[in-house]
Amino acid sequence: MTGKRRELSDSTPLLGYPQPLQHYTPFSSSLLEMAATTTTVDSAPLRSVFLGVDVGTGSARAGLFDENGKLLGSSSSPIQIWKDGDCVEQSSTDIWHAICAAVKSACSLANVAGKEVKGLGFAATCSLVAVDADGSPVTVSWSGDSRRNVIVWMDHRAVEQAERINSCNSPVLQYCGGSLSPEMEPPKLLWVKENLQESWSMVFRWMDLSDWLSYRATGDDTRSLCTTVCKWTYLGHAHMQKVNEKDSRDMEACGWDDDFWEEIGLGDLVDGHHAKIGRSVAFPGHPLGSGLTPAAAKARNFELGLVSGIPVGTSLIDAHAGGVGVMESVPQLDSETKEFDNEAICHRMVLVCGTSTCHMAISRSKLFIPGVWGPFWSAMVPEYWLTEGGQSATGALLDHVVENHVASPHLANRAASRNISVYELLNNILETMMLDLKCPFLAALTEDTHVLPDYHGNRSPIADPKSKGMVCGFTLDTSEKQLALLYLATVQGIAYGTRHIVEHCNAHGHNIDTILACGGLAKNPLFIQEHADIIGCPIILPRENESVLLGASILGAVAAKKFSSLNEAMRAMNAAGQVIHPSKDPKVKKFHDAKYRIFRELYEQQLSHRSIMAQALA
């Protein structure tokens, strides 16, 4: 099909610089042998184990889960990152090496034999990968370094290109909240074409990182509805009438809008039935090719040490894998019956809290929400429309605020001496301050400190990449206590941003009353309690901390036909953990309502300041 336009009815440290690629230490032959053996310790019967791989901003991680979603073991390996102003780049070769190291280490730690792994799924950041006809990396960097062939999701080099694309007012933009973000792929592609002509002519495939991983593992170039719909303007609902047809899960890419690509100056990507950006797409979890290729599976350095032919499921973006890993993690009144409720699942929002925070909610009908990405059909849960809010810097922002404060080195030394994290120490300092100052509740410590957390722009619901961070309440105090207050105010600013997104979604058709949270920041009790108090609804944490890895492993379980559908797999492998309830103290609500009003006013003041300065420079 041509894809012509049609009318359609429908917290860990995050930016490090680990050792360069050449410093990776090869695994010992004994470890490789352990990963590739066909029996487990003590000759126990072979189990059915599912492997999930997640590539985040700073590391590649691997997790092994049983059929009930119980984590058997996990491991991580750092990945290199180059950051130069708005340009943030990585190496797909380095990423693959890190994945192989993490997989083999996880298998060893969990005492899982390669033959026990029955399915594999990948999740990754929505970064853009460039490779040539041989699959070799093509540089996307001003440096010309061929290793640097990945434009990282958080890269903002294409702000001007995004503005030009949005000025076209293409109909596809209504499915992206009305405008494209510079974090999406079309602006980045246009930037490369306009600035790196040689690279542009060399690239044979442009791929989202998670699609590249599944391609690297299987040789199958089928793309995911998740990546193409959420980041490439693919209209997944073009397949709505085909969903029940035989073989409809392996679909010709009929959702590309060729007029859009022509209009924005990227018409050459339409050539060859969209060969460079995806000729076929599939639902998440669809089995790819003939499974894991022998080349990717074999037990040698920088390969996986698994058995060839293992089913590999079509991938997910990392945040969306987190959604799949927790969306059904709700307490059950009757543990014997876990029926799928078509409506109850639509009242939940998943917060995937890491470097950034993504806010995932689904609905049976499409909801157009200004400034919020979507509606995306079947981009996370098949046959549901996805609404995707987000904050571009949350974990990364907290790291930035803490690490750039003058008290940070001393604080880090104190935390290390106690063998706790800096954030645990800050939480302890705040508890002591509350008692010493006789504050009625901890949040009240920040009555004079207010933060607008848009240090990397506002992704939603304002969708303003030019928005800047603001802090009201600085003094000359440089103590650890002052840093603790700034940290708390930043956590609150992030939570007010989430409240803004939830209220905005509910005002446009959603009815969200329950939050499920996962990711590194979800392990911080202060972060979660402040969110519960500020949003005013309970927050459910999953039984397993590694929700993104679980979501990726679910893709492998579906590809292996262990479950008949993604929905069934979620019900079987998701499980609830602790539930955090908002404070019942009316003073807490009154305090946060007042601070939320100030939070909203900070952005309005910024717009006013912009206008004043623009007039002065006119």
mmCIF file of N, CA and C in Angstrom, residues 2 17 40 51 73 113 116 153 174 241 309 313 329 336 435 446 452 494 609:
data_model
loop_
_atom_site.group_PDB
_atom_site.id
_atom_site.type_symbol
_atom_site.label_atom_id
_atom_site.label_comp_id
_atom_site.label_asym_id
_atom_site.label_seq_id
_atom_site.Cartn_x
_atom_site.Cartn_y
_atom_site.Cartn_z
ATOM 1 N N THR A 2 0.360 2.343 -0.478
ATOM 2 C CA THR A 2 1.180 3.534 -0.636
ATOM 3 C C THR A 2 1.312 4.323 0.645
ATOM 4 N N TYR A 17 29.803 8.841 32.574
ATOM 5 C CA TYR A 17 30.675 8.537 31.447
ATOM 6 C C TYR A 17 31.500 7.311 31.817
ATOM 7 N N THR A 40 20.661 -26.901 35.002
ATOM 8 C CA THR A 40 20.930 -25.992 36.097
ATOM 9 C C THR A 40 21.671 -26.717 37.199
ATOM 10 N N LEU A 51 13.266 -13.773 29.524
ATOM 11 C CA LEU A 51 14.323 -12.765 29.648
ATOM 12 C C LEU A 51 13.851 -11.423 29.113
ATOM 13 N N GLY A 73 16.620 -13.029 38.847
ATOM 14 C CA GLY A 73 17.929 -12.395 38.909
ATOM 15 C C GLY A 73 18.066 -11.332 37.846
ATOM 16 N N ALA A 113 20.196 -21.597 33.213
ATOM 17 C CA ALA A 113 20.890 -22.099 32.034
ATOM 18 C C ALA A 113 20.295 -21.495 30.774
ATOM 19 N N GLU A 116 17.047 -22.795 29.472
ATOM 20 C CA GLU A 116 15.815 -22.532 30.219
ATOM 21 C C GLU A 116 15.104 -21.267 29.741
ATOM 22 N N TRP A 153 17.345 9.914 23.110
ATOM 23 C CA TRP A 153 15.980 10.457 23.240
ATOM 24 C C TRP A 153 15.978 11.899 23.745
ATOM 25 N N GLN A 174 -2.466 15.755 15.082
ATOM 26 C CA GLN A 174 -3.519 15.666 16.092
ATOM 27 C C GLN A 174 -3.361 14.411 16.940
ATOM 28 N N GLN A 241 -9.458 -2.135 11.302
ATOM 29 C CA GLN A 241 -10.380 -3.042 10.629
ATOM 30 C C GLN A 241 -9.751 -4.399 10.348
ATOM 31 N N GLY A 309 17.126 -19.673 18.125
ATOM 32 C CA GLY A 309 15.734 -20.027 17.879
ATOM 33 C C GLY A 309 14.778 -19.606 18.974
ATOM 34 N N GLY A 313 10.060 -11.286 20.950
ATOM 35 C CA GLY A 313 8.852 -10.516 20.697
ATOM 36 C C GLY A 313 9.146 -9.122 20.187
ATOM 37 N N SER A 329 -0.978 -4.475 38.141
ATOM 38 C CA SER A 329 -0.450 -4.706 39.494
ATOM 39 C C SER A 329 -1.341 -4.041 40.531
ATOM 40 N N GLU A 336 -8.086 -15.725 43.759
ATOM 41 C CA GLU A 336 -8.308 -16.866 42.875
ATOM 42 C C GLU A 336 -8.843 -16.447 41.513
ATOM 43 N N LEU A 435 11.415 17.828 62.896
ATOM 44 C CA LEU A 435 11.290 17.709 64.349
ATOM 45 C C LEU A 435 11.904 18.915 65.053
ATOM 46 N N THR A 446 9.088 23.631 53.017
ATOM 47 C CA THR A 446 9.379 24.390 51.788
ATOM 48 C C THR A 446 8.385 25.527 51.552
ATOM 49 N N LEU A 452 9.883 25.412 39.596
ATOM 50 C CA LEU A 452 9.298 24.980 38.323
ATOM 51 C C LEU A 452 10.340 24.075 37.685
ATOM 52 N N ILE A 494 8.209 18.438 40.786
ATOM 53 C CA ILE A 494 7.959 17.323 39.868
ATOM 54 C C ILE A 494 6.564 16.752 40.111
ATOM 55 N N HIS A 609 7.774 37.328 31.245
ATOM 56 C CA HIS A 609 9.165 37.782 31.146
ATOM 57 C C HIS A 609 9.691 37.632 29.716
#
